[in-house]
Coordinates of C-alpha atoms in Angstrom, one line a residue:
M1 CA 4.9 17.1 24.7
L2 CA 2.9 18.3 21.7
K3 CA -0.4 17.4 23.2
K4 CA 0.4 19.6 26.2
L5 CA 1.7 22.4 24.0
A6 CA -1.5 22.4 22.1
F7 CA -3.2 24.4 24.8
S8 CA -3.8 22.6 28.0
G9 CA -7.2 23.3 29.3
S10 CA -10.3 24.6 27.4
S11 CA -10.4 28.3 26.6
S12 CA -13.9 29.6 26.6
K13 CA -12.8 32.8 24.9
A14 CA -11.2 30.9 22.1
T15 CA -14.2 28.7 21.8
F16 CA -16.6 31.7 21.4
V17 CA -14.2 33.2 18.8
V18 CA -14.4 30.0 16.8
I19 CA -18.2 29.9 17.0
F20 CA -18.4 33.5 16.0
I21 CA -16.2 32.9 12.9
L22 CA -18.1 29.7 11.9
S23 CA -21.4 31.4 12.3
L24 CA -20.3 34.3 10.0
I25 CA -19.0 31.9 7.4
F26 CA -22.3 29.9 7.4
V27 CA -24.3 33.1 7.2
G28 CA -22.3 34.3 4.2
L29 CA -22.7 30.9 2.5
T30 CA -26.4 30.2 3.2
N31 CA -28.3 33.3 4.0
S32 CA -29.8 33.6 0.4
A33 CA -30.7 29.9 0.3
V34 CA -32.3 29.9 3.8
F35 CA -34.3 33.1 3.0
A36 CA -35.6 31.5 -0.2
F37 CA -36.6 28.4 1.7
F38 CA -38.7 30.3 4.2
T39 CA -40.2 32.7 1.7
G40 CA -41.2 30.3 -1.0
G41 CA -38.2 31.0 -3.3
K42 CA -38.0 34.8 -2.9
A43 CA -34.6 36.4 -3.3
L44 CA -32.9 38.2 -0.3
Q45 CA -30.8 40.4 -2.6
G46 CA -32.6 43.6 -3.7
R47 CA -34.9 43.7 -0.7
N48 CA -35.0 46.4 1.9
L49 CA -31.6 46.9 3.6
I50 CA -33.2 46.6 7.1
I51 CA -34.7 43.2 6.1
Q52 CA -31.4 42.0 4.8
I53 CA -29.5 43.0 7.9
G54 CA -32.2 41.8 10.3
F55 CA -32.4 38.4 8.6
S56 CA -28.7 38.0 8.6
I57 CA -28.4 38.9 12.3
G58 CA -31.2 36.5 13.2
L59 CA -29.6 33.7 11.1
F60 CA -26.2 34.4 12.8
L61 CA -27.7 34.1 16.2
A62 CA -29.5 30.9 15.2
Y63 CA -26.2 29.4 13.9
S64 CA -24.3 30.5 17.0
I65 CA -26.8 28.9 19.4
L66 CA -26.9 25.7 17.3
I67 CA -23.1 25.3 17.2
L68 CA -22.9 26.2 20.9
L69 CA -25.4 23.5 21.8
L70 CA -24.2 20.7 19.5
F71 CA -20.5 21.3 18.9
R72 CA -19.0 23.1 21.8
R73 CA -17.4 20.0 23.2
L74 CA -15.9 19.1 19.9
I75 CA -14.6 22.7 19.4
D76 CA -13.1 22.6 22.9
W77 CA -11.4 19.3 22.2
L78 CA -10.0 20.6 18.9
L79 CA -8.7 23.8 20.5
T80 CA -6.9 21.7 23.1
H81 CA -5.6 19.3 20.4
V82 CA -4.9 21.9 17.7
Y83 CA -2.6 19.5 15.7
A84 CA -5.8 17.5 14.9
L85 CA -7.2 20.5 13.2
F86 CA -4.1 20.7 10.9
S87 CA -4.6 17.0 10.1
I88 CA -8.3 17.4 9.3
F89 CA -7.8 20.3 6.9
A90 CA -4.8 18.6 5.4
V91 CA -6.8 15.8 3.9
L92 CA -9.6 17.9 2.4
P93 CA -7.8 18.4 -1.0
L94 CA -7.3 14.6 -1.2
F95 CA -11.0 14.0 -0.8
S96 CA -11.7 16.5 -3.6
H97 CA -9.3 14.6 -5.8
A98 CA -11.1 11.4 -5.0
Y99 CA -14.4 13.1 -5.9
I100 CA -13.1 14.3 -9.3
G101 CA -11.9 10.7 -9.8
S102 CA -15.4 9.4 -9.4
F103 CA -16.2 10.8 -12.9
I104 CA -13.5 8.8 -14.7
R105 CA -14.5 6.6 -17.6
F106 CA -12.8 5.0 -20.6
A107 CA -10.8 7.3 -22.8
A108 CA -8.3 6.7 -25.7
D109 CA -6.0 3.7 -24.9
D110 CA -8.5 2.5 -22.2
F111 CA -10.6 1.2 -25.1
S112 CA -7.6 -0.7 -26.6
S113 CA -7.0 -2.5 -23.3
A114 CA -10.7 -3.1 -22.9
T115 CA -11.3 -4.6 -26.3
L116 CA -8.3 -7.0 -25.9
A117 CA -9.5 -8.0 -22.4
V118 CA -13.1 -8.7 -23.4
N119 CA -12.1 -10.6 -26.6
K120 CA -9.0 -12.5 -25.3
G121 CA -9.2 -12.5 -21.6
V122 CA -7.0 -10.7 -19.0
L123 CA -3.9 -12.9 -19.3
S124 CA -3.9 -13.2 -23.1
A125 CA -4.5 -9.4 -23.4
T126 CA -1.5 -8.8 -21.1
L127 CA 0.7 -11.0 -23.2
D128 CA -0.6 -9.3 -26.4
W129 CA 0.6 -5.9 -25.0
Y130 CA 3.9 -7.4 -24.1
L131 CA 4.5 -9.0 -27.5
N132 CA 3.2 -6.1 -29.6
W133 CA 3.6 -2.8 -27.9
S134 CA 5.1 -2.4 -24.4
G135 CA 7.1 -4.2 -21.7
R136 CA 5.1 -2.7 -18.9
F137 CA 3.7 -6.1 -17.8
S138 CA 2.2 -5.0 -14.5
A139 CA 0.5 -1.9 -15.9
S140 CA -0.8 -4.0 -18.9
F141 CA -2.1 -6.6 -16.4
L142 CA -4.1 -4.0 -14.4
D143 CA -5.2 -2.2 -17.6
S144 CA -6.6 -5.6 -18.8
I145 CA -8.4 -6.2 -15.5
M146 CA -10.0 -2.8 -15.5
G147 CA -10.9 -3.2 -19.2
S148 CA -12.7 -6.4 -18.4
L149 CA -15.0 -4.5 -16.0
P150 CA -17.7 -2.0 -17.0
P151 CA -16.5 1.6 -17.6
S152 CA -18.5 2.7 -14.5
A153 CA -16.3 0.6 -12.3
M154 CA -13.5 3.1 -12.8
K155 CA -15.3 5.6 -10.6
F156 CA -13.8 4.0 -7.6
E157 CA -10.3 3.6 -8.9
T158 CA -8.8 7.0 -8.1
G159 CA -10.2 7.1 -4.6
L160 CA -9.0 3.6 -3.7
T161 CA -5.6 4.3 -5.1
L162 CA -5.2 7.5 -3.2
L163 CA -6.4 5.8 0.0
L164 CA -3.8 3.0 -0.4
L165 CA -1.0 5.5 -1.2
F166 CA -2.0 7.5 1.8
I167 CA -2.0 4.4 4.0
G168 CA 1.5 3.4 2.8
L169 CA 2.9 6.9 3.6
F170 CA 1.0 6.9 6.9
S171 CA 2.7 3.6 7.8
I172 CA 6.2 4.9 6.9
V173 CA 5.8 8.1 9.1
S174 CA 4.2 6.3 12.0
Q175 CA 7.0 3.7 12.1
V176 CA 9.7 6.4 12.0
L177 CA 8.0 8.2 14.8
S178 CA 7.3 5.0 16.9
Y179 CA 9.0 6.6 19.9
T180 CA 6.6 9.6 20.1
S181 CA 3.3 9.8 21.9
K182 CA 0.3 8.2 20.2
Y183 CA -1.4 11.5 19.6
T184 CA 1.6 13.1 17.9
K185 CA 2.3 10.0 15.9
I186 CA -1.2 9.8 14.5
C187 CA -1.5 13.5 13.7
T188 CA 1.9 13.7 12.1
S189 CA 1.3 10.5 10.1
I190 CA -1.9 12.0 8.7
F191 CA -0.6 15.6 8.2
L192 CA 2.7 15.0 6.4
P193 CA 1.5 12.4 3.8
A194 CA -1.5 14.7 3.1
V195 CA 0.7 17.7 2.5
I196 CA 3.1 15.8 0.4
L197 CA 0.4 14.4 -1.9
T198 CA -1.5 17.6 -2.1
S199 CA 1.6 19.5 -3.2
T200 CA 2.7 16.8 -5.6
F201 CA -0.7 17.0 -7.4
A202 CA -0.5 20.8 -7.3
I203 CA 2.9 20.9 -9.1
A204 CA 2.1 18.1 -11.6
P205 CA 2.2 19.6 -15.1
D206 CA -0.5 17.3 -16.5
L207 CA -2.6 16.1 -13.6
P208 CA -5.6 15.0 -15.7
Q209 CA -3.5 12.4 -17.5
S210 CA -1.4 11.3 -14.6
L211 CA -4.1 11.0 -11.9
Y212 CA -7.5 10.9 -13.5
W213 CA -6.9 9.1 -16.8
G214 CA -7.1 5.3 -16.2
Q215 CA -4.0 4.1 -18.0
G216 CA -1.9 7.1 -16.9
M217 CA -2.9 6.6 -13.2
R218 CA -2.2 2.9 -13.3
S219 CA 1.3 3.3 -14.7
L220 CA 2.3 6.4 -12.6
I221 CA 0.4 6.5 -9.3
I222 CA -0.2 2.8 -8.5
P223 CA 3.6 1.9 -8.5
L224 CA 4.0 4.6 -5.8
V225 CA 1.5 2.6 -3.7
F226 CA 3.8 -0.4 -4.0
L227 CA 6.8 1.7 -3.3
S228 CA 5.3 3.1 -0.1
F229 CA 4.5 -0.3 1.2
L230 CA 7.9 -1.7 0.2
V231 CA 9.6 1.1 2.2
S232 CA 7.2 0.6 5.1
G233 CA 7.9 -3.1 5.1
L234 CA 11.6 -2.6 5.0
I235 CA 11.5 -0.2 8.0
Y236 CA 9.2 -2.7 9.9
F237 CA 11.4 -5.7 9.4
Q238 CA 14.6 -3.7 10.1
T239 CA 13.4 -2.2 13.3
R240 CA 11.4 -5.1 14.7
H241 CA 12.7 -8.4 13.3
T242 CA 16.5 -8.2 13.3
E243 CA 17.1 -11.6 14.9
S244 CA 15.4 -13.9 12.3
I245 CA 14.2 -13.4 8.8
S246 CA 11.4 -15.5 7.4
P247 CA 12.1 -16.7 3.8
L248 CA 8.4 -16.3 3.1
W249 CA 8.5 -12.5 3.8
L250 CA 11.7 -12.2 1.7
V251 CA 9.9 -13.9 -1.2
L252 CA 6.8 -11.7 -0.8
F253 CA 9.0 -8.6 -0.6
G254 CA 10.9 -9.6 -3.7
F255 CA 7.8 -10.4 -5.7
S256 CA 6.3 -7.1 -4.7
A257 CA 9.4 -5.3 -5.9
F258 CA 9.4 -7.2 -9.2
F259 CA 5.7 -6.6 -9.8
A260 CA 6.0 -2.9 -8.9
G261 CA 9.0 -2.5 -11.3
G262 CA 6.8 -3.7 -14.2
F263 CA 4.6 -0.6 -14.2
G264 CA 6.9 1.5 -16.4
E265 CA 10.4 2.3 -17.6
T266 CA 10.7 5.4 -15.5
Y267 CA 9.5 3.9 -12.3
V268 CA 11.6 0.8 -12.5
V269 CA 14.7 3.0 -12.8
I270 CA 13.6 4.9 -9.7
Q271 CA 13.0 1.8 -7.7
T272 CA 16.3 0.2 -8.8
S273 CA 18.2 3.3 -8.0
L274 CA 16.6 3.6 -4.6
F275 CA 17.4 0.0 -3.6
G276 CA 20.9 0.4 -5.2
V277 CA 21.7 3.4 -3.1
L278 CA 20.4 1.8 0.1
F279 CA 22.4 -1.4 -0.6
I280 CA 25.6 0.4 -1.2
F281 CA 25.3 2.6 1.9
T282 CA 24.4 -0.3 4.2
F283 CA 26.9 -2.8 2.7
F284 CA 29.9 -0.5 3.4
H285 CA 28.6 0.8 6.8
E286 CA 29.1 -0.4 10.3
P287 CA 27.9 -2.0 12.5
A288 CA 27.7 -5.5 11.1
G289 CA 24.5 -6.2 12.9
F290 CA 22.7 -3.5 11.0
R291 CA 24.3 -4.6 7.7
K292 CA 23.3 -8.2 8.3
T293 CA 19.6 -7.4 8.0
L294 CA 19.1 -4.3 5.9
V295 CA 21.6 -5.2 3.3
L296 CA 19.7 -8.4 2.7
W297 CA 16.3 -6.6 2.3
S298 CA 17.9 -4.0 0.0
G299 CA 19.8 -6.6 -1.9
V300 CA 16.6 -8.6 -2.6
G301 CA 14.8 -5.4 -3.6
L302 CA 17.7 -4.5 -5.9
L303 CA 17.9 -7.9 -7.6
C304 CA 14.1 -8.1 -8.2
S305 CA 14.0 -4.5 -9.5
L306 CA 16.8 -5.4 -11.9
A307 CA 14.9 -8.5 -13.0
A308 CA 11.8 -6.4 -13.7
M309 CA 14.0 -4.0 -15.7
V310 CA 15.3 -6.9 -17.8
V311 CA 11.8 -8.2 -18.5
I312 CA 10.7 -4.7 -19.6
I313 CA 13.7 -4.2 -21.9
A314 CA 13.4 -7.7 -23.4
A315 CA 9.8 -7.2 -24.5
P316 CA 9.4 -7.9 -28.2
G317 CA 6.8 -5.1 -28.4
N318 CA 9.5 -2.5 -27.7
H319 CA 10.8 -2.8 -31.2
I320 CA 7.4 -2.1 -32.7
R321 CA 6.8 0.9 -30.4
Q322 CA 10.4 2.2 -31.0
S323 CA 9.6 2.5 -34.7
Y324 CA 7.4 5.5 -33.9
F325 CA 10.4 7.4 -32.3
P326 CA 13.9 8.4 -33.4
P327 CA 16.8 6.0 -32.9
S328 CA 18.1 5.9 -29.4
P329 CA 20.9 8.4 -28.8
D330 CA 24.5 7.7 -27.9
P331 CA 25.4 7.9 -24.1
V332 CA 26.7 11.5 -24.3
S333 CA 23.6 12.7 -26.1
L334 CA 21.4 10.7 -23.8
L335 CA 22.8 12.4 -20.7
A336 CA 22.6 15.8 -22.4
I337 CA 18.9 15.3 -23.2
A338 CA 18.2 14.0 -19.7
F339 CA 20.1 16.9 -18.1
R340 CA 18.1 19.5 -20.2
S341 CA 14.9 17.8 -19.3
F342 CA 15.9 17.9 -15.6
I343 CA 16.7 21.6 -15.8
D344 CA 13.4 22.3 -17.6
F345 CA 11.5 20.4 -14.8
V346 CA 13.3 22.5 -12.2
G347 CA 12.4 25.6 -14.1
I348 CA 8.7 24.6 -14.3
I349 CA 8.7 24.1 -10.5
F350 CA 10.6 27.2 -9.4
L351 CA 9.5 29.7 -12.0
S352 CA 5.8 29.2 -11.5
P353 CA 4.2 31.2 -8.6
E354 CA 1.6 28.5 -8.1
N355 CA 4.2 25.7 -7.9
L356 CA 6.4 27.8 -5.6
V357 CA 3.4 28.3 -3.2
A358 CA 2.9 24.5 -3.2
M359 CA 6.6 23.8 -2.5
F360 CA 6.7 26.5 0.1
S361 CA 3.8 24.9 1.9
V362 CA 5.7 21.6 2.0
L363 CA 8.8 23.4 3.3
L364 CA 7.0 25.4 6.0
S365 CA 4.6 22.7 7.1
S366 CA 7.3 20.1 7.4
G367 CA 9.5 22.5 9.3
L368 CA 6.7 23.2 11.8
V369 CA 6.3 19.5 12.2
G370 CA 9.9 19.2 13.0
L371 CA 9.6 22.0 15.6
F372 CA 6.7 20.1 17.2
L373 CA 8.6 16.9 17.3
S374 CA 11.7 18.5 18.8
H375 CA 9.6 18.9 22.0
E376 CA 9.0 15.1 22.3
N377 CA 12.7 14.2 22.4
T378 CA 12.3 12.7 18.9
A379 CA 15.6 13.8 17.4
A380 CA 17.8 11.0 18.9
Q381 CA 15.4 8.3 17.7
F382 CA 14.8 10.0 14.4
F383 CA 18.4 10.3 13.5
V384 CA 19.6 7.0 14.9
I385 CA 17.3 4.0 14.0
K386 CA 19.3 1.0 15.1
G387 CA 22.5 2.3 13.6
N388 CA 20.8 3.4 10.3
P389 CA 23.6 5.0 8.2
F390 CA 21.2 7.6 6.9
F391 CA 20.6 9.0 10.3
C392 CA 23.9 8.8 12.1
D393 CA 24.4 12.5 12.5
F394 CA 22.7 15.7 11.4
R395 CA 25.1 16.9 8.7
H396 CA 25.5 13.4 7.3
S397 CA 21.8 12.9 7.3
L398 CA 20.9 16.0 5.4
S399 CA 23.7 15.6 2.8
T400 CA 22.8 11.9 2.3
I401 CA 19.1 12.7 1.9
F402 CA 19.7 15.6 -0.4
L403 CA 22.1 13.8 -2.7
S404 CA 19.9 10.7 -2.7
G405 CA 16.8 12.7 -3.5
L406 CA 18.6 14.6 -6.3
L407 CA 19.8 11.3 -7.8
L408 CA 16.4 9.8 -7.7
I409 CA 14.8 12.9 -9.3
F410 CA 17.4 13.0 -12.1
V411 CA 17.1 9.3 -13.0
C412 CA 13.4 10.0 -14.0
F413 CA 14.7 11.5 -17.2
P414 CA 17.2 9.2 -18.9
P415 CA 14.5 6.5 -19.8
A416 CA 12.5 8.9 -22.0
A417 CA 15.8 10.3 -23.5
Y418 CA 16.7 6.7 -24.5
G419 CA 13.3 5.7 -25.8
M420 CA 12.1 8.9 -27.3
S421 CA 15.2 11.1 -27.7
A422 CA 13.2 13.8 -25.9
A423 CA 11.9 14.9 -22.6
P424 CA 9.4 12.6 -20.9
P425 CA 5.7 13.3 -21.5
L426 CA 4.4 15.8 -19.0
R427 CA 2.1 13.3 -17.3
T428 CA 5.2 11.2 -16.2
Q429 CA 6.7 14.2 -14.5
I430 CA 4.4 13.6 -11.5
L431 CA 7.1 11.0 -10.5
P432 CA 10.0 13.4 -10.1
G433 CA 7.4 15.8 -8.5
F434 CA 6.6 13.3 -5.9
L435 CA 10.2 12.6 -5.2
L436 CA 10.9 16.4 -4.9
T437 CA 8.1 16.9 -2.4
C438 CA 9.2 13.9 -0.4
T439 CA 12.8 15.0 -0.3
T440 CA 11.7 18.6 0.7
A441 CA 9.5 17.3 3.5
I442 CA 12.2 15.0 4.9
L443 CA 14.9 17.7 4.8
S444 CA 12.6 20.4 6.3
T445 CA 11.4 18.1 9.1
C446 CA 14.9 17.2 10.0
G447 CA 15.9 20.8 9.9
G448 CA 12.9 21.7 12.1
I449 CA 13.9 19.1 14.7
F450 CA 17.5 20.3 14.8
F451 CA 16.5 24.0 14.9
G452 CA 13.8 23.3 17.6
Y453 CA 16.4 21.9 19.9
R454 CA 18.6 25.0 19.4
V455 CA 15.8 27.4 20.3
S456 CA 13.7 25.2 22.4
N457 CA 12.8 27.9 25.0
F458 CA 11.7 30.3 22.3
V459 CA 9.6 27.7 20.5
E460 CA 8.0 26.5 23.7
K461 CA 7.0 30.0 24.7
S462 CA 5.5 30.7 21.3
L463 CA 3.5 27.5 21.3
K464 CA 2.2 28.1 24.8
N465 CA 1.2 31.6 23.8
R466 CA -1.3 29.8 21.4
W467 CA -1.7 32.8 19.0
P468 CA 1.3 31.9 16.8
V469 CA -0.2 28.4 16.3
F470 CA -3.6 29.9 15.6
I471 CA -2.0 32.2 13.0
A472 CA -0.2 29.2 11.4
L473 CA -3.5 27.3 11.5
F474 CA -5.3 30.2 9.8
F475 CA -2.9 30.3 6.9
F476 CA -2.8 26.5 6.5
I477 CA -6.6 26.4 6.4
G478 CA -6.5 29.1 3.7
F479 CA -4.0 27.0 1.7
S480 CA -6.1 23.8 2.2
L481 CA -9.3 25.5 1.1
T482 CA -7.7 27.2 -1.8
M483 CA -6.3 23.8 -3.0
T484 CA -9.7 22.2 -2.5
R485 CA -11.4 25.0 -4.5
D486 CA -8.9 24.7 -7.3
V487 CA -9.4 20.9 -7.6
L488 CA -13.2 21.2 -7.5
S489 CA -13.2 23.9 -10.1
V490 CA -13.1 21.3 -12.9
A491 CA -15.9 19.2 -11.4
P492 CA -18.6 20.5 -13.9
D493 CA -16.5 19.4 -16.9
Y494 CA -15.8 16.0 -15.4
R495 CA -19.4 15.5 -14.3
F496 CA -20.6 16.4 -17.8
F497 CA -18.2 14.0 -19.3
A498 CA -19.3 11.1 -17.1
S499 CA -23.0 11.8 -17.7
R500 CA -22.4 12.0 -21.5
F501 CA -20.3 8.8 -21.5
D502 CA -22.8 6.9 -19.4
R503 CA -25.6 7.9 -21.7
A504 CA -23.7 7.0 -24.8
D505 CA -22.6 3.7 -23.3
Q506 CA -26.1 2.7 -22.4
M507 CA -27.4 3.7 -25.9
I508 CA -24.7 1.5 -27.5
R509 CA -25.4 -1.5 -25.3
N510 CA -29.2 -1.2 -25.8
A511 CA -28.7 -1.1 -29.6
R512 CA -26.5 -4.2 -29.5
Q513 CA -29.0 -6.1 -27.4
N514 CA -31.7 -5.2 -29.9
G515 CA -29.7 -6.8 -32.7
K516 CA -28.6 -3.6 -34.5
T517 CA -25.4 -3.4 -36.4
S518 CA -24.7 0.3 -35.9
V519 CA -25.8 3.0 -33.5
S520 CA -25.6 6.8 -33.5
I521 CA -24.6 8.6 -30.3
P522 CA -23.8 12.2 -29.3
E523 CA -20.2 13.4 -29.1
V524 CA -18.3 12.5 -25.9
H525 CA -15.3 14.8 -25.3
N526 CA -13.0 13.6 -22.6
P527 CA -11.4 16.1 -20.2
F528 CA -8.0 14.5 -20.2
G529 CA -6.7 16.1 -23.4
L530 CA -6.7 12.8 -25.3
S531 CA -8.2 11.6 -28.6
D532 CA -12.0 11.2 -28.8
F533 CA -13.4 8.3 -30.6
G534 CA -15.5 9.0 -33.7
A535 CA -13.4 12.1 -34.5
G536 CA -12.3 10.6 -37.8
T537 CA -8.6 11.2 -37.1
T538 CA -7.9 8.2 -34.9
L539 CA -8.9 5.1 -36.8
W540 CA -7.3 2.8 -34.2
L541 CA -9.5 4.3 -31.5
D542 CA -12.6 4.0 -33.6
G543 CA -11.8 0.4 -34.4
A544 CA -11.1 -0.3 -30.7
V545 CA -14.5 1.2 -29.7
D546 CA -16.4 -0.9 -32.3
S547 CA -14.5 -4.0 -31.3
Y548 CA -15.2 -3.4 -27.6
Y549 CA -18.9 -3.0 -28.0
G550 CA -19.3 -5.4 -30.9
I551 CA -21.3 -2.8 -32.9
H552 CA -20.4 0.0 -35.2
V553 CA -20.5 3.3 -33.3
I554 CA -21.3 6.5 -35.3
I555 CA -20.9 10.0 -33.8
N556 CA -23.8 12.3 -34.5
K557 CA -22.6 15.9 -33.9
N558 CA -26.2 17.2 -34.1
M559 CA -27.4 14.9 -31.3
K560 CA -27.7 16.6 -27.9

């Protein structure tokens, strides 16, 4: 099993190597700060070379002794459970995304939702959006809820959304691997979702607007949370409740599918296509016992997704919004625009070195997971889940997953072609990016399982030799730290935006409480690439800001 392959018995040599490396890292990061602390702020650089070397050696010994006394048992455990190390480093970039998300505040359309919510209430504001602008009823509902709260409440939104999405994906993986050992199941269920999400965010062409901007995140990322729980629930009831189906659970499942579909035109097409493909495959596949349960769940999901699509299309506000775009193209032109957009998306992914690195990390990491799982006799359970037609044999599995993934990625583009006669906005391409990374991860994991069984002796010897795993861990840690560094590189800009916004927000509220009719504040530039209020070019935004605060806001460019 994986736990045994991950180095049975503690290795004192490996432990001391890890302590040596950690001590060197800590010395490199902190020697100047520690020297300044003990010398009253004096700089270590520029001093006598013997002093620099002697201090660094002393600090190295101090760190080594401290780590040896306090963390040796932890290091021993991690070295004998090396898969846990992969999982720990896999989630680091997600924590950094949550940290950047803590600096989110209102920007652009957020003020429009907020002013309607505070003046009309959440439900009336949602109806106003539906009648006068967009059929995205679920997104408008959440936008109105967040608009009714203070702007500072948004600091928790990104972190909470990422946590829920991670839990949903964790649940899916853990249920698929229900036959494996507890240790393997937990580590894999942490590692794979973390790699998928990290790579998805790495290849997203406009991450600030799709993950960090309030309205963008609510219409693009939150529906993926619902999708992950819908798929998790479908797997749960299919594999554990095949005898009787409670109508209450069906109603809850259907309502969740309907509400999730209301987050946007692109997402509802993805969800409808997913349940449609699942329904068709299960309806025409034997055995009947399998069809009896899964076809019902997929059918409910399909009908409720179609209902959400109808509600979105029937929105009166669509006609108002459509007036800002060219007329919808004919079917042939629509497919041509969608196909060109699809090709451009593929080009963005595979012609960019950074995106290729992210996709290669998914491919390699998932393949290694498959190799690990092949040693726990997982293949039979993975490919045959109570007669699941998607996993009846290896070739059929891969071809079905590949074609289904390709279809789901392509259907992301026709909605924009129909509504805008153009490619979808860059921020929405995080949806096909997520589907691409998921498809890649599933295919690579299946391939790793299959390949692992073919060369089981070679793989087992390599794992027991421990150094190949250490090398793989070394490169993965480098990838994880690089991703984390890249994410945190924008932290100063986002932190500055949040501080400027909070200061301006407090100045406006204080002026209104003091009975003033106008207030001057310094400029507040958002880091999302969206319009700033008070710029003089976006009158609708200036009006929304004045209406939200109930006072005329004036931008003073000379105010610091």
